[in-house]
CSV table of C-alpha atoms in Angstrom, one decimal:
chain,number,residue,atom,x,y,z
U,244,UNK,CA,-28.9,-9.7,-0.8
U,245,UNK,CA,-30.9,-9.3,2.4
U,246,UNK,CA,-29.3,-9.7,5.8
U,247,UNK,CA,-30.8,-9.2,9.2
U,248,UNK,CA,-29.1,-6.4,11.2
U,249,UNK,CA,-29.2,-7.7,14.8
U,250,UNK,CA,-27.4,-4.9,16.7
U,251,UNK,CA,-28.0,-1.1,16.2
U,252,UNK,CA,-27.9,0.2,19.8
U,253,UNK,CA,-24.9,1.5,21.8
U,254,UNK,CA,-23.1,-1.2,23.8
U,255,UNK,CA,-22.3,0.2,27.3
U,256,UNK,CA,-21.4,-1.8,30.4
U,257,UNK,CA,-22.4,-5.1,28.8
U,258,UNK,CA,-25.8,-4.1,27.5
U,259,UNK,CA,-27.2,-2.7,24.3
U,260,UNK,CA,-28.9,0.6,25.1
U,261,UNK,CA,-30.5,3.5,23.3
U,262,UNK,CA,-28.7,6.8,23.1
U,263,UNK,CA,-29.7,9.2,25.9
U,264,UNK,CA,-31.1,11.6,23.3
U,265,UNK,CA,-32.9,8.7,21.6
U,266,UNK,CA,-31.5,10.0,18.3
U,267,UNK,CA,-30.5,7.6,15.5
U,268,UNK,CA,-28.8,8.0,12.2
U,269,UNK,CA,-29.0,6.0,8.9
U,270,UNK,CA,-26.5,3.6,7.7
U,271,UNK,CA,-26.7,2.9,3.9
U,272,UNK,CA,-25.9,0.1,1.5
U,273,UNK,CA,-23.3,1.7,-0.9
U,274,UNK,CA,-24.4,-0.7,-3.7
U,275,UNK,CA,-27.8,1.0,-3.9
U,276,UNK,CA,-27.8,4.0,-1.6
U,277,UNK,CA,-30.7,2.3,0.3
U,278,UNK,CA,-31.0,2.5,4.1
U,279,UNK,CA,-29.9,-0.7,5.8
U,280,UNK,CA,-31.1,0.5,9.2
U,281,UNK,CA,-31.0,3.2,11.8
U,282,UNK,CA,-28.2,3.1,14.5
U,283,UNK,CA,-28.2,4.8,17.9
U,284,UNK,CA,-26.4,8.2,17.7
U,285,UNK,CA,-24.2,8.5,20.7
U,286,UNK,CA,-23.2,11.9,22.0
U,287,UNK,CA,-21.2,13.4,24.9
U,288,UNK,CA,-23.6,12.1,27.5
U,289,UNK,CA,-23.3,8.6,26.1
U,290,UNK,CA,-19.5,8.8,26.0
U,291,UNK,CA,-19.6,9.9,29.7
U,292,UNK,CA,-21.7,6.7,30.6
U,293,UNK,CA,-19.3,4.5,28.6
U,294,UNK,CA,-16.2,6.1,30.3
U,295,UNK,CA,-17.8,5.6,33.7
U,296,UNK,CA,-18.4,1.9,33.0
U,297,UNK,CA,-14.8,1.5,31.6
U,298,UNK,CA,-13.3,3.4,34.6
U,299,UNK,CA,-15.2,1.2,37.1
U,300,UNK,CA,-14.1,-1.9,35.2
U,301,UNK,CA,-10.5,-0.8,35.3
U,302,UNK,CA,-10.3,0.5,38.8
U,303,UNK,CA,-12.3,-2.2,40.5
U,304,UNK,CA,-13.0,-4.9,38.0
U,305,UNK,CA,-11.5,-8.3,37.2
U,306,UNK,CA,-9.9,-7.7,33.8
U,307,UNK,CA,-6.8,-5.8,34.8
U,308,UNK,CA,-6.3,-8.0,37.8
U,309,UNK,CA,-6.4,-11.3,35.9
U,310,UNK,CA,-3.2,-13.1,35.0
U,311,UNK,CA,-2.1,-12.6,31.5
U,312,UNK,CA,-2.8,-16.3,30.9
U,313,UNK,CA,-6.5,-15.8,31.9
U,314,UNK,CA,-6.9,-12.8,29.7
U,315,UNK,CA,-5.3,-14.7,26.8
U,316,UNK,CA,-7.6,-17.7,27.3
U,317,UNK,CA,-10.7,-15.5,27.0
U,318,UNK,CA,-9.3,-13.7,24.0
U,319,UNK,CA,-8.7,-17.1,22.3
U,320,UNK,CA,-12.4,-17.9,22.9
U,321,UNK,CA,-13.3,-14.5,21.5
U,322,UNK,CA,-11.3,-15.3,18.3
U,323,UNK,CA,-13.0,-18.7,18.0
U,324,UNK,CA,-16.5,-17.0,18.2
U,325,UNK,CA,-15.4,-14.7,15.4
U,326,UNK,CA,-14.4,-17.7,13.3
U,327,UNK,CA,-17.8,-19.3,14.0
U,328,UNK,CA,-19.6,-16.2,12.8
U,329,UNK,CA,-17.3,-15.3,9.9
U,330,UNK,CA,-19.9,-15.8,7.2
U,331,UNK,CA,-22.4,-13.4,8.8
U,332,UNK,CA,-19.7,-10.9,9.8
U,333,UNK,CA,-18.3,-10.8,6.3
U,334,UNK,CA,-21.7,-10.3,4.7
U,335,UNK,CA,-22.4,-7.5,7.2
U,336,UNK,CA,-19.2,-5.7,6.5
U,337,UNK,CA,-19.7,-6.2,2.8
U,338,UNK,CA,-23.2,-4.7,3.0
U,339,UNK,CA,-22.2,-1.8,5.2
U,340,UNK,CA,-18.8,-0.9,3.5
U,341,UNK,CA,-19.1,-2.2,-0.1
U,342,UNK,CA,-16.1,-4.5,0.4
U,343,UNK,CA,-15.6,-7.6,-1.7
U,344,UNK,CA,-17.2,-10.5,0.2
U,345,UNK,CA,-14.6,-13.2,-0.6
U,346,UNK,CA,-11.7,-11.0,0.4
U,347,UNK,CA,-13.5,-9.7,3.4
U,348,UNK,CA,-14.0,-13.2,4.8
U,349,UNK,CA,-10.4,-14.1,4.5
U,350,UNK,CA,-8.5,-10.8,5.0
U,351,UNK,CA,-10.8,-8.9,7.3
U,352,UNK,CA,-12.7,-11.4,9.4
U,353,UNK,CA,-10.3,-14.3,9.6
U,354,UNK,CA,-7.5,-11.7,9.9
U,355,UNK,CA,-9.2,-10.2,12.9
U,356,UNK,CA,-9.5,-13.5,14.6
U,357,UNK,CA,-5.8,-14.2,13.9
U,358,UNK,CA,-4.9,-10.8,15.3
U,359,UNK,CA,-6.8,-11.5,18.5
U,360,UNK,CA,-4.9,-14.8,18.8
U,361,UNK,CA,-1.6,-13.1,18.3
U,362,UNK,CA,-2.2,-10.7,21.1
U,363,UNK,CA,-3.7,-13.4,23.3
U,364,UNK,CA,-0.4,-15.1,23.1
U,365,UNK,CA,1.4,-11.9,24.2
U,366,UNK,CA,-0.8,-11.3,27.2
U,367,UNK,CA,1.3,-13.6,29.5
U,368,UNK,CA,4.6,-12.4,28.1
U,369,UNK,CA,4.7,-8.9,29.6
U,370,UNK,CA,8.3,-8.4,30.7
U,371,UNK,CA,10.2,-5.6,32.3
U,372,UNK,CA,13.9,-5.1,33.1
U,373,UNK,CA,16.0,-5.4,36.2
U,374,UNK,CA,18.8,-2.8,36.5
U,375,UNK,CA,22.0,-3.1,38.6
U,376,UNK,CA,22.5,0.3,40.3
U,377,UNK,CA,25.2,1.7,42.7
U,378,UNK,CA,25.7,0.2,46.1
U,379,UNK,CA,23.1,-2.1,47.4
U,380,UNK,CA,20.3,-0.7,45.2
U,381,UNK,CA,18.7,-2.2,42.1
U,382,UNK,CA,16.0,-0.9,39.8
U,383,UNK,CA,13.3,-2.5,37.8
U,384,UNK,CA,10.7,-1.6,35.3
U,385,UNK,CA,7.1,-2.8,35.7
U,386,UNK,CA,4.7,-2.6,32.7
U,387,UNK,CA,1.1,-1.8,33.8
U,388,UNK,CA,-2.0,-1.2,31.7
U,389,UNK,CA,-2.4,2.5,31.0
U,390,UNK,CA,-6.1,2.6,32.0
U,391,UNK,CA,-9.1,3.6,30.0
U,392,UNK,CA,-8.4,3.9,26.3
U,393,UNK,CA,-10.5,5.6,23.6
U,394,UNK,CA,-10.4,4.0,20.1
U,395,UNK,CA,-11.6,5.9,17.1
U,396,UNK,CA,-11.6,3.7,14.0
U,397,UNK,CA,-12.0,4.4,10.2
U,398,UNK,CA,-14.5,3.1,7.7
U,399,UNK,CA,-12.2,1.4,5.2
U,400,UNK,CA,-11.3,-1.7,7.3
U,401,UNK,CA,-13.9,-1.7,10.1
U,402,UNK,CA,-13.2,-5.1,11.6
U,403,UNK,CA,-9.4,-5.1,11.1
U,404,UNK,CA,-9.1,-1.6,12.6
U,405,UNK,CA,-11.3,-2.6,15.5
U,406,UNK,CA,-9.1,-5.5,16.4
U,407,UNK,CA,-5.8,-3.8,15.7
U,408,UNK,CA,-6.7,-1.4,18.5
U,409,UNK,CA,-8.8,-3.5,20.8
U,410,UNK,CA,-6.6,-6.6,20.8
U,411,UNK,CA,-3.4,-5.1,22.3
U,412,UNK,CA,-5.4,-3.1,24.7
U,413,UNK,CA,-7.2,-6.2,26.0
U,414,UNK,CA,-3.9,-8.1,26.3
U,415,UNK,CA,-2.4,-5.3,28.4
U,416,UNK,CA,-5.4,-5.3,30.7
U,417,UNK,CA,-7.0,-2.0,29.6
U,418,UNK,CA,-10.6,-1.1,29.4
U,419,UNK,CA,-12.0,0.9,26.5
U,420,UNK,CA,-14.5,2.9,24.5
U,421,UNK,CA,-14.6,2.2,20.8
U,422,UNK,CA,-16.2,4.7,18.3
U,423,UNK,CA,-16.6,3.1,14.9
U,424,UNK,CA,-16.9,5.3,11.8
U,425,UNK,CA,-20.4,6.5,11.3
U,426,UNK,CA,-20.3,5.1,7.7
U,427,UNK,CA,-19.7,1.5,8.9
U,428,UNK,CA,-20.9,1.0,12.5
U,429,UNK,CA,-22.5,-2.5,12.2
U,430,UNK,CA,-19.7,-5.0,12.7
U,431,UNK,CA,-18.3,-3.1,15.7
U,432,UNK,CA,-21.6,-3.7,17.5
U,433,UNK,CA,-21.6,-7.4,16.5
U,434,UNK,CA,-18.0,-7.7,17.8
U,435,UNK,CA,-19.1,-6.2,21.1
U,436,UNK,CA,-21.8,-8.8,21.4
U,437,UNK,CA,-19.3,-11.6,20.8
U,438,UNK,CA,-16.9,-10.1,23.4
U,439,UNK,CA,-19.6,-10.6,26.0
U,440,UNK,CA,-20.3,-14.1,24.8
U,441,UNK,CA,-16.6,-14.9,25.1
U,442,UNK,CA,-16.6,-13.9,28.8
U,443,UNK,CA,-15.0,-10.4,28.7
U,444,UNK,CA,-16.4,-8.7,31.7
U,445,UNK,CA,-18.9,-5.9,31.5
U,446,UNK,CA,-17.4,-2.4,31.0
U,447,UNK,CA,-14.2,-3.7,29.5
U,448,UNK,CA,-15.4,-3.0,25.9
U,449,UNK,CA,-17.9,-0.3,25.2
U,450,UNK,CA,-19.0,0.8,21.7
U,451,UNK,CA,-20.5,4.2,21.1
U,452,UNK,CA,-21.7,4.8,17.6
U,453,UNK,CA,-22.1,8.3,16.4
U,454,UNK,CA,-20.3,11.1,14.6
U,455,UNK,CA,-16.7,12.3,14.9
U,456,UNK,CA,-17.6,15.9,15.7
U,457,UNK,CA,-19.6,14.8,18.7
U,458,UNK,CA,-18.8,11.3,20.0
U,459,UNK,CA,-15.3,11.3,18.7
U,460,UNK,CA,-14.5,14.8,20.0
U,461,UNK,CA,-15.9,13.8,23.4
U,462,UNK,CA,-13.5,10.9,23.6
U,463,UNK,CA,-10.5,13.0,22.6
U,464,UNK,CA,-11.3,15.7,25.2
U,465,UNK,CA,-12.5,13.4,28.1
U,466,UNK,CA,-10.7,14.0,31.3
U,467,UNK,CA,-11.1,10.4,32.5
U,468,UNK,CA,-9.8,8.7,29.4
U,469,UNK,CA,-6.1,7.9,29.7
U,470,UNK,CA,-5.1,7.4,26.1
U,471,UNK,CA,-6.6,7.9,22.6
U,472,UNK,CA,-5.8,5.8,19.5
U,473,UNK,CA,-7.0,7.1,16.2
U,474,UNK,CA,-6.7,6.0,12.6
U,475,UNK,CA,-7.9,8.4,9.9
U,476,UNK,CA,-7.0,11.6,8.1
U,477,UNK,CA,-4.0,13.8,9.0
U,478,UNK,CA,-6.3,16.9,9.6
U,479,UNK,CA,-8.4,15.1,12.2
U,480,UNK,CA,-5.4,13.5,13.8
U,481,UNK,CA,-4.0,17.0,14.4
U,482,UNK,CA,-7.3,18.0,16.1
U,483,UNK,CA,-7.3,14.9,18.3
U,484,UNK,CA,-3.7,15.5,19.4
U,485,UNK,CA,-4.5,19.2,20.2
U,486,UNK,CA,-7.6,18.3,22.1
U,487,UNK,CA,-5.9,15.5,24.0
U,488,UNK,CA,-3.2,17.9,25.0
U,489,UNK,CA,-5.6,20.6,26.1
U,490,UNK,CA,-7.6,18.2,28.3
U,491,UNK,CA,-5.6,15.9,30.5
U,492,UNK,CA,-2.5,15.7,28.3
U,493,UNK,CA,-3.4,12.1,27.5
U,494,UNK,CA,-1.0,10.2,25.1
U,495,UNK,CA,-2.2,9.7,21.6
U,496,UNK,CA,-1.4,7.0,19.0
U,497,UNK,CA,-2.0,8.1,15.5
U,498,UNK,CA,-2.0,6.3,12.2
U,499,UNK,CA,-2.7,8.9,9.5
U,500,UNK,CA,-3.4,9.0,5.8
U,501,UNK,CA,-0.7,9.4,3.2
U,502,UNK,CA,0.1,9.2,-0.5
U,503,UNK,CA,2.3,6.2,-1.1
U,504,UNK,CA,4.6,5.9,-4.2
U,505,UNK,CA,5.4,2.9,-6.3
U,506,UNK,CA,8.8,3.2,-8.0
U,507,UNK,CA,9.4,1.2,-11.2
U,508,UNK,CA,12.8,1.1,-12.8
U,509,UNK,CA,13.8,0.3,-16.4
U,510,UNK,CA,15.0,-3.2,-15.5
U,511,UNK,CA,11.7,-4.3,-13.9
U,512,UNK,CA,9.6,-7.2,-15.1
U,513,UNK,CA,7.0,-4.9,-16.6
U,514,UNK,CA,4.1,-7.4,-16.6
U,515,UNK,CA,4.7,-8.0,-12.9
U,516,UNK,CA,5.0,-4.3,-12.3
U,517,UNK,CA,1.7,-3.6,-14.0
U,518,UNK,CA,-0.1,-6.3,-12.0
U,519,UNK,CA,1.4,-5.1,-8.7
U,520,UNK,CA,0.6,-1.4,-9.4
U,521,UNK,CA,-2.9,-2.2,-10.3
U,522,UNK,CA,-3.5,-4.3,-7.3
U,523,UNK,CA,-1.7,-1.9,-4.9
U,524,UNK,CA,-3.8,1.0,-6.2
U,525,UNK,CA,-7.3,-0.4,-6.6
U,526,UNK,CA,-7.4,-3.0,-3.8
U,527,UNK,CA,-10.4,-2.3,-1.6
U,528,UNK,CA,-11.6,0.2,-4.2
U,529,UNK,CA,-8.6,2.5,-3.4
U,530,UNK,CA,-9.8,3.0,0.1
U,531,UNK,CA,-6.6,2.2,1.9
U,532,UNK,CA,-4.1,4.5,3.6
U,533,UNK,CA,-1.2,2.5,2.1
U,534,UNK,CA,-2.7,2.3,-1.5
U,535,UNK,CA,0.1,2.8,-4.0
U,536,UNK,CA,-1.7,5.5,-5.8
U,537,UNK,CA,1.3,7.3,-7.2
U,538,UNK,CA,3.3,5.4,-9.7
U,539,UNK,CA,6.8,6.6,-10.7
U,540,UNK,CA,8.1,5.0,-13.8
U,541,UNK,CA,11.6,5.4,-15.2
U,542,UNK,CA,11.7,7.0,-18.7
U,543,UNK,CA,13.0,3.9,-20.5
U,544,UNK,CA,9.8,1.9,-19.9
U,545,UNK,CA,7.3,4.7,-19.2
U,546,UNK,CA,5.3,4.6,-22.4
U,547,UNK,CA,5.2,0.8,-22.5
U,548,UNK,CA,4.0,0.7,-18.9
U,549,UNK,CA,1.3,3.3,-19.5
U,550,UNK,CA,0.0,1.2,-22.5
U,551,UNK,CA,0.1,-2.1,-20.6
U,552,UNK,CA,-1.5,-0.8,-17.4
U,553,UNK,CA,-4.3,0.9,-19.4
U,554,UNK,CA,-4.9,-2.3,-21.4
U,555,UNK,CA,-5.0,-4.3,-18.1
U,556,UNK,CA,-7.9,-2.2,-16.8
U,557,UNK,CA,-10.2,-3.7,-19.5
U,558,UNK,CA,-10.4,-6.9,-17.4
U,559,UNK,CA,-11.0,-5.0,-14.1
U,560,UNK,CA,-14.7,-5.6,-13.2
U,561,UNK,CA,-16.5,-3.0,-11.1
U,562,UNK,CA,-19.8,-4.2,-9.6
U,563,UNK,CA,-21.7,-5.9,-6.8
U,564,UNK,CA,-19.1,-6.9,-4.1
U,565,UNK,CA,-21.2,-10.0,-3.4
U,566,UNK,CA,-20.4,-11.3,-6.9
U,567,UNK,CA,-17.2,-13.4,-6.8
U,568,UNK,CA,-16.2,-12.2,-10.3
U,569,UNK,CA,-16.0,-8.6,-9.3
U,570,UNK,CA,-12.7,-6.8,-8.6
U,571,UNK,CA,-14.0,-3.6,-7.1
U,572,UNK,CA,-17.2,-2.6,-5.3
U,573,UNK,CA,-18.7,0.8,-4.6
U,574,UNK,CA,-17.2,3.7,-2.6
U,575,UNK,CA,-18.2,3.6,1.0
U,576,UNK,CA,-20.8,6.3,0.8
U,577,UNK,CA,-22.2,9.2,-1.2
U,578,UNK,CA,-19.8,11.7,0.3
U,579,UNK,CA,-16.7,9.7,-0.6
U,580,UNK,CA,-18.2,9.0,-4.1
U,581,UNK,CA,-18.6,12.7,-4.7
U,582,UNK,CA,-15.1,13.5,-3.3
U,583,UNK,CA,-13.4,11.0,-5.6
U,584,UNK,CA,-15.2,12.4,-8.6
U,585,UNK,CA,-14.3,15.9,-7.5
U,586,UNK,CA,-10.6,14.9,-7.4
U,587,UNK,CA,-10.8,13.5,-10.9
U,588,UNK,CA,-12.3,16.7,-12.2
U,589,UNK,CA,-9.6,18.7,-10.3
U,590,UNK,CA,-6.9,16.6,-11.9
U,591,UNK,CA,-8.3,17.3,-15.4
U,592,UNK,CA,-8.5,21.1,-14.7
U,593,UNK,CA,-4.9,21.1,-13.6
U,594,UNK,CA,-3.7,19.7,-16.9
U,595,UNK,CA,-3.3,16.0,-16.1
U,596,UNK,CA,-4.2,13.6,-18.8
U,597,UNK,CA,-7.0,11.2,-18.0
U,598,UNK,CA,-6.0,8.1,-19.9
U,599,UNK,CA,-9.0,5.9,-18.9
U,600,UNK,CA,-11.9,5.6,-16.5
U,601,UNK,CA,-12.9,8.2,-14.0
U,602,UNK,CA,-16.7,8.1,-14.6
U,603,UNK,CA,-19.6,7.0,-12.4
U,604,UNK,CA,-20.9,3.6,-13.5
U,605,UNK,CA,-24.0,1.5,-12.8
U,606,UNK,CA,-27.6,2.7,-12.6
U,607,UNK,CA,-27.4,3.2,-8.8
U,608,UNK,CA,-25.0,3.0,-6.0
U,609,UNK,CA,-21.6,4.6,-5.5
U,610,UNK,CA,-19.5,2.9,-8.3
U,611,UNK,CA,-16.7,4.7,-10.1
U,612,UNK,CA,-14.5,3.4,-13.0
U,613,UNK,CA,-10.8,3.2,-12.0
U,614,UNK,CA,-9.0,6.3,-13.3
U,615,UNK,CA,-5.5,6.5,-14.7
U,616,UNK,CA,-3.8,9.9,-15.1
U,617,UNK,CA,-0.5,10.7,-16.7
U,618,UNK,CA,1.3,14.1,-17.0
U,619,UNK,CA,0.8,14.7,-13.3
U,620,UNK,CA,2.9,17.3,-11.6
U,621,UNK,CA,3.9,16.2,-8.1
U,622,UNK,CA,3.0,19.5,-6.4
U,623,UNK,CA,-0.6,19.4,-7.6
U,624,UNK,CA,-3.2,19.2,-4.9
U,625,UNK,CA,-4.9,16.0,-6.0
U,626,UNK,CA,-1.6,14.2,-6.2
U,627,UNK,CA,-0.8,14.9,-2.6
U,628,UNK,CA,-4.2,14.1,-1.0
U,629,UNK,CA,-4.8,10.7,0.6
U,630,UNK,CA,-8.5,10.4,0.1
U,631,UNK,CA,-8.5,10.0,-3.7
U,632,UNK,CA,-8.6,7.3,-6.2
U,633,UNK,CA,-6.5,7.8,-9.3
U,634,UNK,CA,-3.3,6.2,-10.5
U,635,UNK,CA,-0.8,9.0,-10.9
U,636,UNK,CA,2.0,8.0,-13.3
U,637,UNK,CA,4.9,10.5,-13.0
U,638,UNK,CA,8.7,10.5,-12.9
U,639,UNK,CA,9.0,13.2,-10.3
U,640,UNK,CA,10.1,12.8,-6.6
U,641,UNK,CA,7.9,13.0,-3.5
U,642,UNK,CA,8.3,13.5,0.2
U,643,UNK,CA,4.9,12.1,1.4
U,644,UNK,CA,3.5,8.7,2.0
U,645,UNK,CA,2.7,6.0,4.5
U,646,UNK,CA,4.8,3.4,2.7
U,647,UNK,CA,6.8,2.9,-0.5
U,648,UNK,CA,7.4,-0.1,-2.7
U,649,UNK,CA,9.9,-0.7,-5.5
U,650,UNK,CA,9.8,-3.2,-8.3
U,651,UNK,CA,13.4,-3.5,-9.5
U,652,UNK,CA,15.9,-6.3,-10.1
U,653,UNK,CA,18.9,-4.4,-8.7
U,654,UNK,CA,18.3,-3.6,-5.0
U,655,UNK,CA,21.2,-1.2,-4.8
U,656,UNK,CA,19.8,0.8,-7.7
U,657,UNK,CA,16.5,1.2,-5.8
U,658,UNK,CA,18.0,2.5,-2.6
U,659,UNK,CA,20.0,5.1,-4.5
U,660,UNK,CA,16.7,6.8,-5.4
U,661,UNK,CA,14.9,6.7,-2.1
U,662,UNK,CA,16.1,9.8,-0.3
U,663,UNK,CA,13.3,11.8,-1.8
U,664,UNK,CA,10.7,9.1,-1.4
U,665,UNK,CA,11.2,7.8,2.1
U,666,UNK,CA,7.9,7.7,4.0
U,667,UNK,CA,7.3,10.0,6.9
U,668,UNK,CA,5.0,7.5,8.6
U,669,UNK,CA,5.7,6.3,12.1
U,670,UNK,CA,3.3,4.2,14.1
U,671,UNK,CA,3.3,3.7,17.8
U,672,UNK,CA,0.7,1.7,19.5
U,673,UNK,CA,1.4,1.1,23.2
U,674,UNK,CA,-1.0,0.6,26.0
U,675,UNK,CA,1.6,0.2,28.8
U,676,UNK,CA,2.4,2.5,31.6
U,677,UNK,CA,6.0,2.3,32.9
């Protein structure tokens, strides 16, 4: 599969430009490990330029001063352009991230356009409240855009994460700097191009490609950025919150990794439970913060479930994500590939039983067989980390996860067991200033 990569430079103030340092970095095809292209490596100086453009667009530009209806109309056009280019965008995301082409087209690209339309509809529905006060006084709340926002997005859902952050910020009237993950920078640059085509004014959306330790850190610490939104690991989220507080005390919106349990009780439809557990765990090759990668099975059906889920993996095809018969593509890059394999080895060293899978596959690229472990203690390190890839089948409780799901006929029975398994995840994404 060959595909022309059209955009590899930084997008600042409506133009594609080289990094000030003129440095670039490689982005690779995870199917083969081959270089797709070289992308501009933005640094602190480039972030400064992007912030300057965004600040000018916010303080003096048209976007925050348009009516909500006008912003929504332009956002609708932006969504239409994404739909028109969905074939190319899906192929580009598949090439850069190893995601399944058919699902990427429907879930990621069409989903991104739908998300834009949703927030476009909200742009002219910004309401405050009027308060009756003592005497002849009254009070009211006025929602205003917070200002310049920095978005730092992950590599597992590049387009969806781009628009989950950019869309509400656009609707509110904010301007922004987006730093895509260095593993998957290509679709963000294409989305920036389409934003300009749609009529979004220069400086409203700026995209700085580069590394988290440089470009990302500069966004978190920048004194002229009013808010940071980040999706990624808990460890990096802590650093961003600390850096934001030490700079200008900017508010931070965090969506952080977790380790989500699936709970299956004795009265479950076991075939349905097997199918749900397999899909929830290995969807998007396990690279999802809400992957159901720990499976808790009640003792009465435990052995039967293990047998059935192991047997079901024989029909699970790992291979080229452009092939419509494939269920799972490669890990996003070599580092993630090696990290997953290290977790598998760690699990075996700690005494867990590897029932099936867990080996590299294919002659090249970053492919791994889905791994199923049993006899996993809940306090083992690999069972509590978000960036790993095995099914953990255990009957023990847990206190960590972004979400939980139950497969059970009796709802009351499920809720009686959730005290130990309630997720600690809270998400707040707000671009308003009261």
